[in-house]
Amino acid sequence: MNISRCCLLFLQYSAVDTNPLSLYVMHPFWNSVVKILPTWLAPNLLTFSGFMLLVLNFFMLAYFDFDFYASGVGHTHVPSWVWIAAGLLNFTAYTLDGVDGKQARRTNSSTPLGELFDHGLDSWACIFFVVTVYSIFGRGEAGVSVLTLFFILWVVLFSFILSHWEKYNTGILFLPWGYDLSQVTISIVYVITAGVGVETWNGPIFLNFHYRDLFSIMILGCAFIITLPVSLYNVFKAYRSNTLKQNSFYEAMLPFVSPLLLFGLCSLWVLISHYDIIEKHPRIFYFMVGTAFSNITCKLIVCQMSNTRCQTLSWLLLPLVTVVILVISGLVRNKEYHLLMILTTVISLAHIHYGVCVVSRL
């Protein structure tokens, strides 16, 4: 895609937020917060700062619970102060994500770069807050398996891309309800964990129904009962009113091709791995998946912002295809970890390079 050409085509930002929690609680709170911010503070700095707080959370929990065993019986638990810090950092990041747009309008500095910066970093943030909250339950006997979390992570990722698929087809970004609820809940749960300990979440709520089951049901429920039906309904409304931006089913579904291939390839690697890669290095594998997904999503965001055609395939899938073929062949039985590290490095550098190029062009 020619980014320079796209920069000239950016459309006016159009978003709809109907979430009661957001409208009646968070927006009034953010309106109060933004008033105390100095006008010289750049909105993009707020966006980036919030994102870096989530990255800090991710690495902080990685230090204390790299393999997700710390919450299990017989293991050294994460210190209470870490959970308090995680809660404060997560809520601060969420607040900065809520006030950056208000600061932009307040200072008359709204730009296409700000929109791309905001949503692009949000796409990468999915991996950080999902993997970080996993440490509360861990993968002990009463926890959630790393394979289960892998598929839960994909539910979250597809929930995120649905909103931008909507805008790609309708021209309007319908903000998902699940985001605000999840961020407030996660922040509160972190702080509660500091007081009651991780052992509390290992016990049953009722009979054989555990908190880990509630965690999974909430994510799946938000995705399949709220996010997906609402997305399909919004696109159907645009179809009925003849305002769809894409003129064929194929064009409308193009944004899903690369994410589905990424999901399929990663799932195949996990399921046929002779080395059992997801069990031995889950955190690194999750990071690789989330970064590749973010790169694909950022390119979709550029397309829906500039009203250009979505790229069918991402070139980042090529090294992944190569790795999966090598894994299937059995030739790299003892080298999968090294391949994962190389692939993660390549994808991370490519994603950062793409981001720097887009920002510099804008």
Short mmCIF file of C-alpha atoms in Angstrom, two decimals:
data_model
loop_
_atom_site.label_atom_id
_atom_site.label_comp_id
_atom_site.label_asym_id
_atom_site.label_seq_id
_atom_site.Cartn_x
_atom_site.Cartn_y
_atom_site.Cartn_z
CA MET A 1 0.00 0.00 0.00
CA ASN A 2 1.26 3.50 -0.85
CA ILE A 3 1.11 5.23 2.54
CA SER A 4 1.93 8.65 1.10
CA ARG A 5 -1.10 8.41 -1.18
CA CYS A 6 -3.31 7.23 1.66
CA CYS A 7 -2.28 10.16 3.84
CA LEU A 8 -4.07 12.47 1.42
CA LEU A 9 -7.30 10.48 1.61
CA PHE A 10 -8.05 10.24 5.32
CA LEU A 11 -11.72 10.67 6.09
CA GLN A 12 -13.31 12.45 9.01
CA TYR A 13 -13.34 10.34 12.16
CA SER A 14 -16.79 8.93 12.83
CA ALA A 15 -17.44 6.85 15.95
CA VAL A 16 -20.51 5.81 17.94
CA ASP A 17 -20.36 4.92 21.63
CA THR A 18 -23.61 3.61 23.14
CA ASN A 19 -22.19 1.79 26.17
CA PRO A 20 -24.05 2.96 29.33
CA LEU A 21 -20.92 2.50 31.47
CA SER A 22 -18.95 4.67 29.10
CA LEU A 23 -21.65 7.31 28.60
CA TYR A 24 -22.82 7.76 32.19
CA VAL A 25 -19.73 6.94 34.25
CA MET A 26 -16.46 7.02 32.33
CA HIS A 27 -17.07 10.00 30.02
CA PRO A 28 -18.02 12.32 32.91
CA PHE A 29 -14.91 11.10 34.75
CA TRP A 30 -12.70 11.66 31.70
CA ASN A 31 -14.22 15.12 31.16
CA SER A 32 -13.12 16.02 34.69
CA VAL A 33 -9.64 14.56 34.21
CA VAL A 34 -8.96 16.31 30.91
CA LYS A 35 -9.67 19.72 32.50
CA ILE A 36 -6.64 19.39 34.78
CA LEU A 37 -4.27 18.47 31.96
CA PRO A 38 -2.06 21.29 30.62
CA THR A 39 -3.00 22.36 27.12
CA TRP A 40 0.58 21.91 25.91
CA LEU A 41 0.38 18.15 26.58
CA ALA A 42 0.15 16.38 23.22
CA PRO A 43 -2.74 13.91 22.83
CA ASN A 44 -0.45 11.38 21.14
CA LEU A 45 1.84 11.51 24.17
CA LEU A 46 -1.13 10.55 26.35
CA THR A 47 -1.95 7.67 23.99
CA PHE A 48 1.62 6.39 23.94
CA SER A 49 2.03 6.79 27.71
CA GLY A 50 -1.09 4.73 28.36
CA PHE A 51 0.16 2.00 26.04
CA MET A 52 3.58 1.93 27.73
CA LEU A 53 1.90 1.47 31.13
CA LEU A 54 0.30 -1.72 29.79
CA VAL A 55 3.68 -2.84 28.46
CA LEU A 56 5.17 -2.13 31.90
CA ASN A 57 2.42 -4.24 33.48
CA PHE A 58 3.19 -7.07 31.08
CA PHE A 59 6.91 -7.09 31.87
CA MET A 60 6.34 -6.60 35.59
CA LEU A 61 4.15 -9.72 35.77
CA ALA A 62 6.55 -11.53 33.42
CA TYR A 63 9.31 -10.95 35.98
CA PHE A 64 7.31 -12.45 38.84
CA ASP A 65 5.34 -15.05 36.87
CA PHE A 66 6.99 -15.74 33.51
CA ASP A 67 5.57 -19.23 33.02
CA PHE A 68 2.17 -18.59 34.69
CA TYR A 69 2.77 -21.00 37.57
CA ALA A 70 3.00 -18.44 40.40
CA SER A 71 -0.70 -18.66 41.32
CA GLY A 72 -0.56 -22.42 41.71
CA VAL A 73 -0.38 -24.32 44.99
CA GLY A 74 3.19 -24.77 46.20
CA HIS A 75 4.62 -21.93 44.11
CA THR A 76 5.89 -18.52 45.22
CA HIS A 77 2.98 -16.13 44.67
CA VAL A 78 3.21 -12.69 43.10
CA PRO A 79 3.70 -10.08 45.89
CA SER A 80 0.59 -8.11 46.90
CA TRP A 81 2.15 -4.76 45.98
CA VAL A 82 2.53 -5.97 42.38
CA TRP A 83 -1.23 -6.52 42.09
CA ILE A 84 -1.92 -3.02 43.48
CA ALA A 85 0.58 -1.55 41.02
CA ALA A 86 -1.00 -3.58 38.18
CA GLY A 87 -4.47 -2.28 39.04
CA LEU A 88 -3.33 1.33 39.19
CA LEU A 89 -1.29 1.06 35.99
CA ASN A 90 -4.13 -0.63 34.11
CA PHE A 91 -6.73 1.94 35.19
CA THR A 92 -4.36 4.83 34.45
CA ALA A 93 -3.70 3.42 30.98
CA TYR A 94 -7.44 3.06 30.41
CA THR A 95 -7.98 6.65 31.58
CA LEU A 96 -5.28 8.01 29.27
CA ASP A 97 -6.87 6.08 26.40
CA GLY A 98 -10.17 7.76 27.26
CA VAL A 99 -8.88 11.34 27.56
CA ASP A 100 -6.49 11.49 24.59
CA GLY A 101 -9.28 12.22 22.12
CA LYS A 102 -10.83 14.78 24.46
CA GLN A 103 -7.45 16.49 24.83
CA ALA A 104 -7.13 16.58 21.03
CA ARG A 105 -10.53 18.27 20.64
CA ARG A 106 -9.84 20.57 23.58
CA THR A 107 -6.56 21.78 22.05
CA ASN A 108 -7.83 21.74 18.45
CA SER A 109 -5.16 19.21 17.49
CA SER A 110 -7.19 16.29 16.14
CA THR A 111 -5.31 14.61 13.28
CA PRO A 112 -5.48 11.36 11.28
CA LEU A 113 -2.23 10.39 13.01
CA GLY A 114 -3.96 10.64 16.38
CA GLU A 115 -6.73 8.26 15.29
CA LEU A 116 -4.28 5.77 13.81
CA PHE A 117 -1.97 6.06 16.81
CA ASP A 118 -4.86 5.45 19.21
CA HIS A 119 -6.44 2.45 17.51
CA GLY A 120 -3.14 1.01 16.30
CA LEU A 121 -1.73 0.87 19.82
CA ASP A 122 -5.04 -0.48 21.11
CA SER A 123 -4.70 -3.42 18.71
CA TRP A 124 -1.30 -4.24 20.20
CA ALA A 125 -2.50 -3.61 23.76
CA CYS A 126 -4.92 -6.57 23.52
CA ILE A 127 -2.08 -9.04 24.00
CA PHE A 128 -0.64 -7.17 26.98
CA PHE A 129 -3.73 -6.88 29.15
CA VAL A 130 -5.08 -10.36 28.33
CA VAL A 131 -1.79 -12.13 29.10
CA THR A 132 -1.18 -10.01 32.21
CA VAL A 133 -4.56 -10.80 33.79
CA TYR A 134 -3.92 -14.50 33.13
CA SER A 135 -1.41 -14.49 36.01
CA ILE A 136 -4.31 -14.14 38.47
CA PHE A 137 -5.50 -17.66 37.58
CA GLY A 138 -2.35 -19.19 36.16
CA ARG A 139 -2.20 -22.66 34.75
CA GLY A 140 -2.10 -24.68 37.94
CA GLU A 141 -4.57 -27.39 38.82
CA ALA A 142 -7.31 -24.82 39.53
CA GLY A 143 -6.24 -22.45 36.76
CA VAL A 144 -6.72 -22.14 32.99
CA SER A 145 -4.57 -24.17 30.61
CA VAL A 146 -2.23 -22.26 28.30
CA LEU A 147 -3.98 -23.82 25.30
CA THR A 148 -7.37 -22.60 26.54
CA LEU A 149 -5.97 -19.10 27.01
CA PHE A 150 -4.56 -19.24 23.47
CA PHE A 151 -8.09 -19.64 22.09
CA ILE A 152 -9.54 -17.11 24.56
CA LEU A 153 -6.90 -14.64 23.34
CA TRP A 154 -8.09 -15.17 19.79
CA VAL A 155 -11.68 -14.47 20.84
CA VAL A 156 -10.50 -11.12 22.23
CA LEU A 157 -8.47 -10.36 19.09
CA PHE A 158 -11.36 -11.10 16.74
CA SER A 159 -13.69 -9.03 18.95
CA PHE A 160 -11.30 -6.12 18.46
CA ILE A 161 -11.00 -6.44 14.70
CA LEU A 162 -14.79 -6.71 14.32
CA SER A 163 -15.17 -3.01 15.16
CA HIS A 164 -12.73 -2.01 12.44
CA TRP A 165 -14.31 -4.45 10.00
CA GLU A 166 -17.57 -2.61 10.70
CA LYS A 167 -15.99 0.73 9.91
CA TYR A 168 -14.35 -0.69 6.79
CA ASN A 169 -17.84 -1.59 5.56
CA THR A 170 -20.03 1.13 7.05
CA GLY A 171 -17.70 4.11 7.51
CA ILE A 172 -18.63 4.31 11.21
CA LEU A 173 -16.67 2.91 14.14
CA PHE A 174 -19.08 1.36 16.63
CA LEU A 175 -17.15 1.17 19.88
CA PRO A 176 -17.63 -2.27 21.54
CA TRP A 177 -19.34 -2.45 24.93
CA GLY A 178 -17.02 -5.13 26.25
CA TYR A 179 -13.92 -2.93 26.31
CA ASP A 180 -14.97 -0.51 29.05
CA LEU A 181 -16.48 -3.25 31.20
CA SER A 182 -13.36 -5.40 30.90
CA GLN A 183 -10.94 -2.60 31.74
CA VAL A 184 -12.83 -1.48 34.85
CA THR A 185 -13.31 -5.09 35.99
CA ILE A 186 -9.66 -6.03 35.44
CA SER A 187 -8.43 -2.98 37.38
CA ILE A 188 -10.72 -3.79 40.32
CA VAL A 189 -9.81 -7.49 40.31
CA TYR A 190 -6.09 -6.67 40.46
CA VAL A 191 -6.58 -4.57 43.59
CA ILE A 192 -8.90 -7.14 45.19
CA THR A 193 -6.30 -9.83 44.53
CA ALA A 194 -3.76 -7.86 46.55
CA GLY A 195 -6.10 -8.10 49.55
CA VAL A 196 -7.57 -11.58 49.30
CA GLY A 197 -4.74 -13.43 47.55
CA VAL A 198 -4.78 -15.54 44.40
CA GLU A 199 -6.04 -18.52 46.41
CA THR A 200 -9.50 -16.92 46.51
CA TRP A 201 -9.85 -17.18 42.74
CA ASN A 202 -8.88 -20.86 42.82
CA GLY A 203 -11.90 -21.84 44.90
CA PRO A 204 -15.37 -22.66 43.56
CA ILE A 205 -18.13 -20.06 43.40
CA PHE A 206 -20.90 -22.64 43.49
CA LEU A 207 -20.57 -26.43 43.48
CA ASN A 208 -18.00 -27.14 40.74
CA PHE A 209 -18.25 -23.72 39.06
CA HIS A 210 -14.99 -21.78 39.52
CA TYR A 211 -13.88 -18.19 38.97
CA ARG A 212 -11.79 -19.42 36.03
CA ASP A 213 -15.03 -20.60 34.43
CA LEU A 214 -16.63 -17.18 35.05
CA PHE A 215 -13.55 -15.52 33.49
CA SER A 216 -13.91 -17.61 30.33
CA ILE A 217 -17.70 -17.25 30.15
CA MET A 218 -17.51 -13.45 30.46
CA ILE A 219 -15.07 -13.18 27.55
CA LEU A 220 -16.98 -15.63 25.36
CA GLY A 221 -20.30 -14.04 26.30
CA CYS A 222 -19.16 -10.52 25.43
CA ALA A 223 -17.82 -11.75 22.10
CA PHE A 224 -20.61 -14.03 20.90
CA ILE A 225 -23.67 -12.57 22.63
CA ILE A 226 -22.89 -8.84 22.36
CA THR A 227 -20.00 -7.93 20.04
CA LEU A 228 -20.60 -10.30 17.12
CA PRO A 229 -24.41 -9.90 16.86
CA VAL A 230 -24.17 -6.11 17.15
CA SER A 231 -21.45 -5.97 14.48
CA LEU A 232 -23.45 -8.12 12.08
CA TYR A 233 -26.56 -6.04 12.75
CA ASN A 234 -24.76 -2.75 12.07
CA VAL A 235 -23.39 -4.04 8.77
CA PHE A 236 -26.81 -5.46 7.85
CA LYS A 237 -28.40 -2.06 8.55
CA ALA A 238 -25.89 -0.43 6.21
CA TYR A 239 -26.71 -3.07 3.58
CA ARG A 240 -30.45 -2.43 3.88
CA SER A 241 -29.97 1.33 3.62
CA ASN A 242 -27.66 0.85 0.64
CA THR A 243 -24.77 2.65 2.38
CA LEU A 244 -22.25 -0.20 2.44
CA LYS A 245 -18.84 0.97 1.28
CA GLN A 246 -17.92 -2.39 -0.30
CA ASN A 247 -19.76 -3.58 -3.38
CA SER A 248 -19.38 -7.36 -2.98
CA PHE A 249 -19.30 -10.02 -0.28
CA TYR A 250 -15.70 -10.83 -1.20
CA GLU A 251 -14.56 -7.22 -0.77
CA ALA A 252 -16.49 -6.91 2.49
CA MET A 253 -14.82 -10.00 3.96
CA LEU A 254 -11.24 -9.25 2.83
CA PRO A 255 -10.20 -7.91 6.28
CA PHE A 256 -10.69 -11.39 7.76
CA VAL A 257 -8.43 -13.30 5.32
CA SER A 258 -5.06 -12.55 6.94
CA PRO A 259 -6.29 -12.82 10.57
CA LEU A 260 -7.93 -16.18 9.83
CA LEU A 261 -4.77 -17.46 8.16
CA LEU A 262 -2.72 -16.24 11.12
CA PHE A 263 -5.10 -18.04 13.48
CA GLY A 264 -5.00 -21.22 11.41
CA LEU A 265 -1.22 -21.30 11.10
CA CYS A 266 -0.63 -20.57 14.79
CA SER A 267 -3.23 -23.14 15.85
CA LEU A 268 -1.66 -25.74 13.56
CA TRP A 269 1.77 -25.06 15.04
CA VAL A 270 0.42 -25.38 18.59
CA LEU A 271 -1.48 -28.60 17.90
CA ILE A 272 1.20 -30.49 15.93
CA SER A 273 4.29 -29.20 17.75
CA HIS A 274 6.65 -32.06 18.62
CA TYR A 275 8.31 -29.74 21.12
CA ASP A 276 4.98 -28.71 22.72
CA ILE A 277 5.79 -25.05 22.12
CA ILE A 278 2.72 -23.56 23.80
CA GLU A 279 3.37 -25.45 27.04
CA LYS A 280 7.05 -24.58 27.23
CA HIS A 281 7.04 -20.96 26.05
CA PRO A 282 3.46 -19.64 26.26
CA ARG A 283 4.30 -16.00 27.00
CA ILE A 284 6.61 -15.64 24.02
CA PHE A 285 4.14 -17.42 21.74
CA TYR A 286 1.28 -15.16 22.86
CA PHE A 287 3.45 -12.09 22.25
CA MET A 288 4.33 -13.27 18.74
CA VAL A 289 0.66 -13.88 17.92
CA GLY A 290 -0.48 -10.53 19.35
CA THR A 291 2.20 -8.56 17.52
CA ALA A 292 1.48 -10.20 14.16
CA PHE A 293 -2.24 -9.58 14.68
CA SER A 294 -1.61 -5.93 15.55
CA ASN A 295 0.38 -5.41 12.35
CA ILE A 296 -2.43 -6.87 10.25
CA THR A 297 -5.01 -4.79 12.11
CA CYS A 298 -3.03 -1.56 11.75
CA LYS A 299 -3.02 -2.02 7.98
CA LEU A 300 -6.79 -2.51 8.06
CA ILE A 301 -7.14 0.67 10.16
CA VAL A 302 -5.16 2.62 7.55
CA CYS A 303 -7.45 1.23 4.83
CA GLN A 304 -10.71 2.04 6.60
CA MET A 305 -9.44 5.49 7.54
CA SER A 306 -8.35 6.29 3.99
CA ASN A 307 -11.19 4.52 2.16
CA THR A 308 -8.76 2.25 0.29
CA ARG A 309 -8.94 -1.46 -0.50
CA CYS A 310 -7.82 -3.86 2.21
CA GLN A 311 -4.66 -5.83 1.55
CA THR A 312 -5.55 -9.48 0.94
CA LEU A 313 -2.48 -11.11 2.51
CA SER A 314 0.10 -9.82 4.95
CA TRP A 315 3.72 -10.60 4.06
CA LEU A 316 4.33 -11.42 7.75
CA LEU A 317 2.49 -14.69 7.10
CA LEU A 318 5.35 -15.89 4.86
CA PRO A 319 7.93 -16.49 7.61
CA LEU A 320 5.19 -18.05 9.75
CA VAL A 321 4.24 -20.43 6.92
CA THR A 322 7.91 -21.39 6.58
CA VAL A 323 8.20 -22.13 10.30
CA VAL A 324 5.00 -24.21 10.36
CA ILE A 325 6.17 -26.27 7.37
CA LEU A 326 9.48 -26.95 9.13
CA VAL A 327 7.62 -27.98 12.29
CA ILE A 328 5.33 -30.33 10.35
CA SER A 329 8.31 -31.90 8.64
CA GLY A 330 9.83 -32.81 12.00
CA LEU A 331 13.24 -31.50 10.92
CA VAL A 332 13.34 -28.90 13.69
CA ARG A 333 12.09 -31.00 16.60
CA ASN A 334 14.70 -29.54 18.98
CA LYS A 335 14.91 -26.13 17.30
CA GLU A 336 11.34 -24.86 17.71
CA TYR A 337 12.27 -22.52 20.53
CA HIS A 338 14.97 -20.91 18.40
CA LEU A 339 12.57 -20.60 15.48
CA LEU A 340 9.98 -19.00 17.78
CA MET A 341 12.52 -16.46 19.04
CA ILE A 342 13.68 -15.61 15.50
CA LEU A 343 10.11 -15.32 14.23
CA THR A 344 9.06 -13.16 17.21
CA THR A 345 12.05 -10.86 16.63
CA VAL A 346 11.35 -10.54 12.90
CA ILE A 347 7.64 -9.81 13.43
CA SER A 348 8.32 -7.32 16.25
CA LEU A 349 10.95 -5.39 14.26
CA ALA A 350 8.75 -5.41 11.16
CA HIS A 351 5.78 -4.09 13.14
CA ILE A 352 7.81 -1.33 14.78
CA HIS A 353 9.33 -0.42 11.39
CA TYR A 354 5.85 -0.23 9.86
CA GLY A 355 4.66 2.01 12.67
CA VAL A 356 7.65 4.34 12.37
CA CYS A 357 7.16 4.57 8.59
CA VAL A 358 3.45 5.42 8.89
CA VAL A 359 4.06 8.02 11.61
CA SER A 360 6.89 9.67 9.65
CA ARG A 361 4.77 9.79 6.46
CA LEU A 362 1.84 11.31 8.37
#
